[in-house]
Short mmCIF file of C-alpha atoms in Angstrom, two decimals:
data_model
loop_
_atom_site.label_atom_id
_atom_site.label_comp_id
_atom_site.label_asym_id
_atom_site.label_seq_id
_atom_site.Cartn_x
_atom_site.Cartn_y
_atom_site.Cartn_z
CA MET A 229 26.14 -48.76 -67.82
CA ALA A 230 28.20 -46.96 -65.61
CA LEU A 231 27.20 -49.27 -62.19
CA ARG A 232 26.45 -52.69 -64.26
CA ARG A 233 26.66 -55.67 -61.47
CA GLY A 234 26.79 -53.30 -59.15
CA LEU A 235 29.87 -51.80 -56.68
CA GLN A 236 34.13 -52.15 -56.36
CA VAL A 237 37.03 -51.85 -58.11
CA LEU A 238 40.22 -52.20 -56.77
CA GLY A 239 41.35 -49.57 -58.90
CA ALA A 240 39.62 -46.48 -57.10
CA GLU A 241 41.66 -48.15 -53.94
CA LEU A 242 45.16 -48.21 -55.44
CA ALA A 243 44.40 -44.18 -57.46
CA ALA A 244 43.03 -43.37 -53.72
CA ARG A 245 46.63 -44.47 -52.83
CA ALA A 246 48.49 -43.22 -55.61
CA ARG A 247 48.06 -40.07 -53.95
CA GLY A 248 49.54 -40.75 -51.79
CA PRO A 249 49.67 -40.50 -47.86
CA GLY A 250 46.59 -38.19 -46.24
CA CYS A 251 44.29 -39.23 -48.45
CA PRO A 252 40.98 -39.76 -47.18
CA LYS A 253 39.66 -43.71 -46.89
CA PRO A 254 36.86 -43.86 -49.66
CA SER A 255 33.93 -44.46 -46.75
CA SER A 256 32.24 -48.03 -47.22
CA LEU A 257 30.10 -47.85 -49.70
CA ALA A 258 32.89 -46.86 -51.42
CA TYR A 259 34.02 -49.79 -51.91
CA PHE A 260 31.49 -51.17 -53.12
CA GLN A 261 31.74 -49.70 -56.90
CA ARG A 262 31.79 -51.60 -59.29
CA ARG A 263 32.07 -51.57 -63.29
CA HIS A 264 35.29 -54.25 -64.01
CA LEU A 265 34.84 -57.07 -66.60
CA ASN A 266 38.13 -59.34 -64.66
CA VAL A 267 39.79 -61.71 -66.28
CA HIS A 268 41.91 -64.89 -64.72
CA GLU A 269 45.84 -64.49 -64.82
CA TYR A 270 46.40 -66.86 -67.57
CA GLN A 271 43.36 -65.21 -70.38
CA GLY A 272 45.93 -60.87 -68.20
CA ALA A 273 49.10 -63.11 -69.61
CA GLU A 274 47.17 -64.47 -73.68
CA LEU A 275 46.48 -59.91 -73.68
CA MET A 276 49.72 -58.98 -72.62
CA ALA A 277 52.18 -61.73 -75.08
CA GLU A 278 49.20 -60.39 -77.45
CA ALA A 279 50.82 -56.95 -76.35
CA GLY A 280 54.89 -58.14 -76.72
CA VAL A 281 54.88 -57.71 -72.89
CA ASN A 282 56.72 -60.59 -72.14
CA VAL A 283 55.29 -63.06 -69.98
CA PRO A 284 56.73 -66.30 -68.54
CA ARG A 285 55.00 -69.16 -69.98
CA GLY A 286 51.84 -71.10 -69.40
CA ILE A 287 49.66 -73.79 -70.02
CA ILE A 288 46.21 -73.61 -69.19
CA CYS A 289 44.85 -77.29 -67.73
CA SER A 290 41.34 -78.17 -65.99
CA THR A 291 42.33 -82.37 -64.57
CA PRO A 292 45.36 -83.47 -63.80
CA ASP A 293 46.55 -85.66 -66.92
CA GLU A 294 47.13 -81.91 -68.75
CA VAL A 295 48.56 -81.04 -65.96
CA ALA A 296 51.11 -84.10 -65.74
CA SER A 297 51.91 -83.46 -69.89
CA ALA A 298 51.41 -79.39 -69.34
CA ALA A 299 54.45 -79.38 -66.26
CA GLU A 300 57.09 -81.86 -68.50
CA LYS A 301 56.79 -79.64 -71.36
CA LEU A 302 58.14 -76.08 -68.97
CA LYS A 303 60.14 -78.06 -65.82
CA GLY A 304 62.81 -76.71 -68.05
CA SER A 305 66.16 -76.72 -66.66
CA SER A 306 65.15 -77.26 -62.15
CA GLY A 307 63.20 -79.55 -63.03
CA GLU A 308 60.16 -77.20 -61.68
CA VAL A 309 56.87 -75.61 -62.52
CA VAL A 310 54.75 -73.44 -60.61
CA VAL A 311 50.75 -74.20 -60.67
CA LYS A 312 48.11 -71.95 -59.98
CA SER A 313 44.67 -71.86 -59.38
CA GLN A 314 43.01 -69.88 -60.61
CA ILE A 315 40.15 -67.55 -59.60
CA LEU A 316 38.45 -64.15 -59.59
CA ALA A 317 39.92 -63.11 -56.58
CA GLY A 318 43.97 -62.02 -54.84
CA GLY A 319 45.74 -63.84 -51.95
CA ARG A 320 45.25 -67.10 -53.98
CA GLY A 321 48.83 -67.64 -52.74
CA VAL A 322 47.45 -67.70 -48.74
CA GLY A 323 44.86 -68.89 -49.81
CA THR A 324 42.81 -72.26 -47.83
CA PHE A 325 40.19 -74.57 -50.02
CA LYS A 326 37.72 -76.12 -48.14
CA ASN A 327 39.26 -79.01 -48.26
CA GLY A 328 42.05 -78.63 -46.03
CA PHE A 329 44.63 -78.66 -48.80
CA GLN A 330 46.58 -75.36 -48.18
CA GLY A 331 47.55 -72.38 -50.19
CA GLY A 332 46.71 -72.27 -54.23
CA VAL A 333 49.88 -70.98 -55.65
CA HIS A 334 52.72 -74.18 -55.23
CA ILE A 335 56.25 -74.58 -56.74
CA VAL A 336 56.30 -77.99 -57.45
CA PRO A 337 58.49 -80.94 -59.32
CA ALA A 338 56.98 -81.03 -63.11
CA GLU A 339 56.68 -84.58 -61.67
CA GLU A 340 54.63 -83.84 -58.19
CA ALA A 341 52.61 -81.30 -60.29
CA ALA A 342 49.75 -83.60 -61.30
CA ALA A 343 49.10 -85.33 -57.95
CA VAL A 344 49.04 -80.74 -56.15
CA ALA A 345 46.70 -80.42 -59.23
CA SER A 346 44.21 -82.92 -58.59
CA LYS A 347 43.54 -81.71 -54.32
CA MET A 348 42.69 -78.12 -56.31
CA LEU A 349 40.83 -78.40 -59.17
CA GLY A 350 37.13 -78.75 -58.72
CA GLN A 351 37.04 -77.02 -55.45
CA GLN A 352 36.41 -74.20 -53.87
CA LEU A 353 39.51 -71.77 -52.49
CA VAL A 354 38.74 -69.13 -49.49
CA THR A 355 40.49 -66.52 -49.67
CA LYS A 356 40.64 -62.24 -48.03
CA GLN A 357 38.91 -61.10 -50.83
CA SER A 358 36.72 -64.84 -51.95
CA GLY A 359 34.05 -63.77 -49.56
CA PRO A 360 34.18 -67.01 -46.20
CA GLU A 361 32.41 -69.22 -49.42
CA GLY A 362 35.63 -69.54 -51.41
CA LYS A 363 35.47 -68.82 -55.22
CA PRO A 364 35.72 -72.98 -57.65
CA VAL A 365 38.97 -73.87 -59.14
CA ASN A 366 38.00 -74.78 -62.26
CA LYS A 367 41.39 -74.73 -63.79
CA VAL A 368 44.60 -74.45 -62.80
CA TYR A 369 47.20 -72.21 -64.73
CA VAL A 370 50.60 -74.18 -64.91
CA ALA A 371 54.07 -72.09 -65.65
CA GLU A 372 57.10 -71.95 -66.34
CA LYS A 373 59.67 -71.40 -63.34
CA PHE A 374 62.05 -68.82 -63.33
CA LYS A 375 65.31 -67.38 -61.18
CA LEU A 376 64.19 -63.75 -59.94
CA GLU A 377 67.02 -61.30 -59.77
CA ASN A 378 63.90 -58.76 -58.23
CA GLU A 379 60.42 -57.86 -57.59
CA MET A 380 58.64 -54.81 -57.71
CA TYR A 381 55.31 -54.05 -58.88
CA PHE A 382 53.42 -52.10 -61.15
CA ALA A 383 50.27 -50.84 -61.72
CA ILE A 384 48.10 -48.60 -63.43
CA ALA A 385 44.70 -47.72 -62.38
CA LEU A 386 42.47 -44.64 -63.75
CA ASP A 387 42.81 -41.72 -60.53
CA ARG A 388 39.38 -38.99 -60.61
CA LYS A 389 41.52 -36.65 -59.41
CA THR A 390 43.97 -36.26 -62.29
CA ALA A 391 40.45 -37.58 -64.26
CA GLY A 392 43.20 -40.35 -66.24
CA PRO A 393 45.30 -42.97 -65.68
CA MET A 394 48.51 -43.63 -62.57
CA VAL A 395 51.05 -44.84 -63.11
CA ILE A 396 52.34 -46.81 -59.47
CA ALA A 397 54.90 -48.04 -59.44
CA CYS A 398 57.62 -49.90 -56.38
CA SER A 399 60.66 -51.04 -56.63
CA GLU A 400 59.64 -53.74 -53.70
CA GLY A 401 55.95 -56.12 -54.81
CA GLY A 402 55.54 -59.69 -54.82
CA THR A 403 52.94 -58.62 -51.82
CA SER A 404 49.75 -56.70 -51.62
CA ILE A 405 50.22 -52.67 -52.15
CA GLU A 406 48.25 -52.13 -49.20
CA ASP A 407 51.82 -53.61 -47.35
CA LEU A 408 54.62 -51.96 -49.73
CA ALA A 409 53.13 -48.30 -49.27
CA GLU A 410 52.39 -49.30 -45.04
CA LYS A 411 56.18 -50.55 -45.56
CA TYR A 412 57.73 -48.56 -47.98
CA PRO A 413 55.66 -45.95 -48.57
CA ASP A 414 59.32 -43.30 -50.30
CA MET A 415 59.14 -46.01 -52.57
CA ILE A 416 56.57 -45.38 -54.30
CA THR A 417 56.32 -43.79 -58.06
CA ARG A 418 53.37 -42.47 -58.96
CA LEU A 419 52.46 -40.76 -62.05
CA PRO A 420 49.24 -39.32 -63.68
CA ILE A 421 49.44 -40.28 -68.09
CA ASP A 422 47.85 -36.96 -70.24
CA ILE A 423 45.44 -39.95 -71.79
CA SER A 424 45.60 -37.25 -75.33
CA VAL A 425 49.22 -37.90 -75.17
CA GLY A 426 50.02 -41.19 -73.89
CA MET A 427 53.46 -42.56 -72.65
CA THR A 428 55.79 -40.64 -73.58
CA ASP A 429 59.59 -41.41 -73.26
CA SER A 430 59.49 -39.52 -69.90
CA ASP A 431 57.26 -40.49 -68.68
CA ALA A 432 59.00 -44.07 -69.15
CA ASP A 433 62.13 -43.34 -67.42
CA LYS A 434 61.29 -42.14 -64.71
CA ILE A 435 58.66 -45.27 -64.24
CA VAL A 436 62.12 -47.91 -64.43
CA GLN A 437 64.27 -45.95 -62.34
CA GLY A 438 61.61 -45.91 -59.64
CA LEU A 439 61.65 -49.22 -60.19
CA LYS A 440 64.74 -48.98 -59.46
CA VAL A 441 65.72 -51.64 -62.90
CA LYS A 442 68.91 -52.67 -63.00
CA THR A 443 69.45 -54.43 -66.46
CA ASP A 444 68.83 -52.64 -70.25
CA ASN A 445 67.25 -49.50 -69.46
CA ALA A 446 65.82 -48.96 -73.10
CA ALA A 447 64.29 -52.80 -72.93
CA ALA A 448 62.63 -52.00 -69.19
CA ARG A 449 61.26 -48.59 -70.42
CA GLU A 450 59.43 -50.15 -73.99
CA GLN A 451 58.26 -52.33 -71.85
CA VAL A 452 56.81 -50.13 -70.00
CA LYS A 453 54.96 -48.09 -72.79
CA ARG A 454 53.53 -51.64 -74.07
CA LEU A 455 52.06 -52.50 -70.72
CA TYR A 456 50.65 -49.01 -70.97
CA ASN A 457 49.08 -49.21 -74.53
CA LEU A 458 47.32 -52.78 -73.66
CA PHE A 459 45.61 -50.73 -70.97
CA ALA A 460 45.01 -47.69 -74.00
CA SER A 461 43.93 -49.59 -76.08
CA LYS A 462 41.80 -52.99 -74.15
CA ASP A 463 39.52 -50.07 -72.14
CA CYS A 464 40.89 -51.02 -68.99
CA THR A 465 40.30 -49.91 -65.77
CA LEU A 466 42.81 -51.80 -63.81
CA LEU A 467 46.57 -52.99 -65.05
CA GLU A 468 48.73 -55.15 -62.55
CA VAL A 469 51.66 -56.70 -61.81
CA ASN A 470 52.73 -57.80 -58.85
CA PRO A 471 55.53 -59.00 -58.73
CA LEU A 472 56.92 -57.47 -61.95
CA ALA A 473 60.11 -59.68 -61.85
CA GLU A 474 63.39 -59.22 -62.89
CA THR A 475 65.32 -61.78 -64.65
CA ALA A 476 69.51 -61.91 -65.65
CA THR A 477 68.22 -60.06 -68.30
CA GLU A 478 65.28 -58.88 -69.20
CA LEU A 479 61.46 -57.88 -67.08
CA VAL A 480 58.73 -60.45 -67.13
CA ALA A 481 55.04 -59.49 -65.56
CA ALA A 482 55.20 -62.80 -63.64
CA ASP A 483 51.56 -62.60 -62.69
CA ALA A 484 48.77 -59.77 -63.80
CA LYS A 485 45.10 -58.43 -62.99
CA LEU A 486 43.07 -56.85 -65.54
CA ASN A 487 39.90 -55.40 -65.41
CA PHE A 488 38.16 -53.94 -68.26
CA ASP A 489 35.50 -51.69 -68.74
CA ASP A 490 31.66 -52.28 -69.61
CA ASN A 491 31.41 -49.86 -70.54
CA ALA A 492 33.74 -51.05 -74.11
CA SER A 493 32.05 -54.17 -74.15
CA PHE A 494 30.31 -52.39 -77.56
CA ARG A 495 33.63 -52.42 -78.96
CA GLN A 496 34.90 -54.85 -77.44
CA LYS A 497 33.44 -57.46 -77.58
CA ALA A 498 36.36 -60.56 -78.29
CA LEU A 499 37.02 -59.66 -74.82
CA PHE A 500 34.33 -59.91 -73.14
CA GLU A 501 33.72 -63.44 -73.58
CA MET A 502 35.14 -63.87 -71.58
CA ARG A 503 33.69 -63.50 -68.86
CA ASP A 504 33.70 -66.92 -66.17
CA THR A 505 30.31 -65.80 -64.69
CA THR A 506 31.48 -69.83 -62.66
CA GLN A 507 33.13 -66.56 -60.39
CA GLU A 508 29.88 -64.25 -59.50
CA ASP A 509 27.06 -64.51 -57.96
CA PRO A 510 23.97 -65.97 -59.52
CA ARG A 511 22.78 -63.43 -57.96
CA GLU A 512 24.75 -60.63 -60.15
CA VAL A 513 24.45 -62.88 -63.03
CA ARG A 514 20.64 -63.56 -63.21
CA ALA A 515 20.17 -59.52 -62.39
CA HIS A 516 22.92 -59.10 -65.66
CA LYS A 517 20.81 -61.08 -67.93
CA VAL A 518 18.00 -58.89 -67.73
CA ASP A 519 19.55 -56.23 -66.82
CA LEU A 520 19.50 -54.83 -63.71
CA ASN A 521 21.74 -53.54 -61.77
CA TYR A 522 22.84 -55.87 -58.88
CA ILE A 523 25.04 -56.78 -56.01
CA GLY A 524 24.74 -58.84 -52.96
CA LEU A 525 25.61 -56.84 -50.10
CA ASP A 526 25.49 -59.02 -45.87
CA GLY A 527 22.11 -57.34 -44.81
CA GLU A 528 18.91 -58.43 -44.23
CA ILE A 529 16.52 -55.12 -45.97
CA GLY A 530 16.36 -56.40 -49.39
CA CYS A 531 16.56 -53.05 -51.60
CA MET A 532 15.18 -51.86 -55.22
CA VAL A 533 15.34 -48.66 -56.38
CA ASN A 534 15.64 -46.58 -59.81
CA GLY A 535 18.94 -45.03 -60.11
CA ALA A 536 22.06 -45.61 -58.12
CA GLY A 537 21.65 -42.16 -56.40
CA LEU A 538 18.69 -42.99 -55.07
CA ALA A 539 20.16 -46.69 -54.33
CA MET A 540 22.91 -45.85 -52.51
CA ALA A 541 21.11 -43.13 -50.31
CA THR A 542 18.58 -45.25 -49.11
CA MET A 543 20.91 -48.19 -47.81
CA ASP A 544 22.51 -44.61 -46.26
CA ILE A 545 18.90 -43.95 -44.59
CA ILE A 546 18.64 -48.03 -43.39
CA LYS A 547 22.07 -48.15 -42.08
CA ALA A 548 21.20 -44.52 -40.12
CA ARG A 549 18.27 -46.77 -38.92
CA GLY A 550 19.74 -49.06 -37.13
CA GLY A 551 19.90 -52.11 -40.92
CA THR A 552 21.39 -53.44 -42.31
CA PRO A 553 21.62 -53.48 -46.62
CA ALA A 554 20.84 -57.46 -48.64
CA ASN A 555 22.23 -55.54 -51.58
CA PHE A 556 22.08 -53.05 -54.36
CA LEU A 557 19.41 -53.27 -57.07
CA ASP A 558 19.15 -50.41 -59.34
CA VAL A 559 16.49 -51.45 -61.93
CA GLY A 560 17.00 -48.44 -64.21
CA GLY A 561 15.05 -45.44 -65.52
CA SER A 562 12.08 -47.50 -67.80
CA ALA A 563 12.22 -50.83 -66.04
CA SER A 564 9.42 -53.45 -67.28
CA GLU A 565 6.80 -54.69 -65.58
CA GLU A 566 8.73 -57.88 -65.67
CA GLN A 567 11.80 -56.02 -65.06
CA VAL A 568 10.02 -55.75 -61.58
CA VAL A 569 8.76 -59.36 -61.56
CA GLU A 570 12.39 -60.39 -61.91
CA ALA A 571 14.29 -57.89 -59.50
CA PHE A 572 11.26 -58.88 -56.55
CA LYS A 573 12.73 -62.91 -57.47
CA ILE A 574 16.21 -62.09 -57.17
CA LEU A 575 15.51 -60.46 -53.72
CA THR A 576 13.59 -63.58 -52.62
CA ALA A 577 15.55 -66.30 -53.13
CA ASP A 578 18.03 -64.61 -50.68
CA PRO A 579 17.62 -66.36 -48.16
CA LYS A 580 19.72 -64.11 -45.83
CA VAL A 581 16.82 -60.65 -46.37
CA LYS A 582 14.13 -61.00 -43.31
CA ALA A 583 12.14 -57.14 -45.38
CA ILE A 584 11.99 -55.58 -48.43
CA LEU A 585 12.27 -52.08 -49.04
CA VAL A 586 11.00 -50.54 -52.60
CA ASN A 587 11.99 -46.79 -53.14
CA ILE A 588 10.53 -44.86 -56.28
CA PHE A 589 10.74 -41.98 -56.85
CA GLY A 590 8.96 -41.80 -60.57
CA GLY A 591 10.29 -39.52 -63.96
CA ILE A 592 10.41 -42.14 -66.54
CA MET A 593 10.58 -44.57 -64.25
CA LYS A 594 6.04 -44.55 -63.74
CA CYS A 595 5.10 -45.28 -59.83
CA ASP A 596 2.17 -47.02 -61.52
CA VAL A 597 4.36 -49.17 -63.99
CA ILE A 598 5.97 -49.65 -60.93
CA ALA A 599 3.47 -50.76 -58.86
CA SER A 600 2.36 -53.18 -61.32
CA GLY A 601 4.95 -55.18 -61.61
CA ILE A 602 5.37 -55.46 -57.25
CA VAL A 603 1.78 -56.62 -57.32
CA ASN A 604 2.33 -59.31 -59.94
CA ALA A 605 5.90 -60.17 -58.48
CA ALA A 606 4.36 -59.88 -54.54
CA ARG A 607 1.96 -62.85 -55.60
CA GLU A 608 4.54 -64.85 -57.48
CA VAL A 609 6.17 -64.97 -55.80
CA LYS A 610 3.92 -65.39 -52.47
CA LEU A 611 6.04 -62.66 -50.77
CA GLN A 612 6.61 -63.81 -46.65
CA VAL A 613 8.30 -61.46 -45.12
CA PRO A 614 7.26 -57.49 -44.63
CA LEU A 615 7.38 -55.47 -47.85
CA VAL A 616 7.82 -51.49 -47.20
CA VAL A 617 6.76 -49.00 -49.80
CA ARG A 618 7.95 -45.49 -50.59
CA LEU A 619 6.83 -44.23 -54.36
CA GLU A 620 6.47 -40.19 -54.94
CA GLY A 621 7.23 -38.50 -58.42
CA THR A 622 4.84 -39.24 -62.62
CA ASN A 623 1.47 -41.38 -61.83
CA VAL A 624 2.20 -41.92 -58.52
CA GLU A 625 -1.80 -41.70 -57.14
CA LYS A 626 -2.27 -44.40 -59.76
CA GLY A 627 0.19 -46.32 -58.07
CA LYS A 628 -1.29 -46.10 -55.08
CA GLU A 629 -4.21 -46.76 -55.95
CA ILE A 630 -2.56 -50.30 -57.20
CA LEU A 631 -1.07 -50.89 -53.89
CA GLN A 632 -3.69 -50.25 -51.58
CA GLY A 633 -6.53 -51.76 -54.24
CA SER A 634 -4.50 -55.88 -54.55
CA SER A 635 -5.80 -56.06 -50.67
CA LEU A 636 -2.02 -57.73 -50.02
CA ASN A 637 0.24 -56.51 -47.17
CA ILE A 638 2.66 -53.70 -47.90
CA ILE A 639 3.13 -51.02 -45.48
CA ALA A 640 3.33 -47.99 -47.45
CA ALA A 641 5.74 -45.17 -46.08
CA ASP A 642 5.69 -40.54 -47.04
CA ASP A 643 9.21 -40.41 -47.81
CA LEU A 644 12.71 -42.47 -47.77
CA ASP A 645 12.63 -41.95 -43.65
CA ASP A 646 9.92 -42.81 -42.76
CA ALA A 647 10.25 -46.49 -45.13
CA ALA A 648 13.03 -47.41 -43.77
CA THR A 649 12.26 -46.44 -41.02
CA LYS A 650 9.15 -49.16 -40.98
CA ALA A 651 12.19 -51.95 -43.02
CA VAL A 652 13.96 -51.19 -39.71
CA ALA A 653 11.23 -51.72 -37.34
CA THR A 654 9.94 -55.01 -39.07
CA LEU A 655 12.82 -56.22 -38.42
CA GLN A 656 12.02 -56.29 -34.36
#
């Protein structure tokens, strides 16, 4: 499903920036769009290496002893290694662990690597992108230290305007694309790629020139083309290398962020086996198992809606009436009664939810099926918060009869605006 596990893609933001100055910033709801599998840095590095992209040598570790062994193998002439916490959130380097340890990425002497890793493993790392609870660090990636001559930025994202891949490259790197766009707007190269043709030699040459590569340009063009081929062949929604580093002799993908389109899971089975559910909201994982589209937000009104468009409209109306949505939850067009019950369990498990709004337009999804599911779910979870229900469409009268005959305290609404108004009123 195009909106599986709800809504936020960094690629959409990158693609918006790729269109240059003056492009309107996405609305707050646009930031929720997400339709990708996210993998860890070490997994991305493995995929890049398989595609012939130059990457630093690295070893993934789960214990301090493994880190000590890996550091000894990778220390090289400098005697140092890079120890990187593995979480699915950006900003690791300047993040803070819940135990007070600063930074999720450290360059250290090999003999100190295990001690540093012991302060990371099993801890929660909080970054600008992780949320206040942070993400658990179950593994660290020990990588060889390179002497870098230059640091550049390289990404490929899907661009809605051109309906295809957009390469974004900058001769300065090592920091976020937002900071780069602000500091070096004239240094950013934006190049749409014709997906039916692929990246041509001419395209690759323009990118290499934009990156201001000082080493072998022919080899650099080949690296850029291999990155694009990886993006296309693996159904990526985003491929970001920051920094794309230049040593004295070649380009090296010193860091990797790859996202993959959920719609391609049927043909990218090996990739989707890499999914790390420990990095995800447990509610989203639970919803995914029963084929529901869910993402948790920070509001107080839980929403259950059929259809992504109607769900977003419902959240908008709630906001307009002075409330805040607690989630995006699309039960789809053919949800069973069991799925409705599971949806209620997910909603009520959120302690922030102070009211629930159900907004159903019955087409394929019949209102009486939803109504039965609502009644059974409310009884099973012993619902303790106000419940506002708006039903319209197929079998709506049967659905209303089921709700009215349930003896439950259900607040009926005539339309979406009425439903949102009543849901917000229950909080006051």
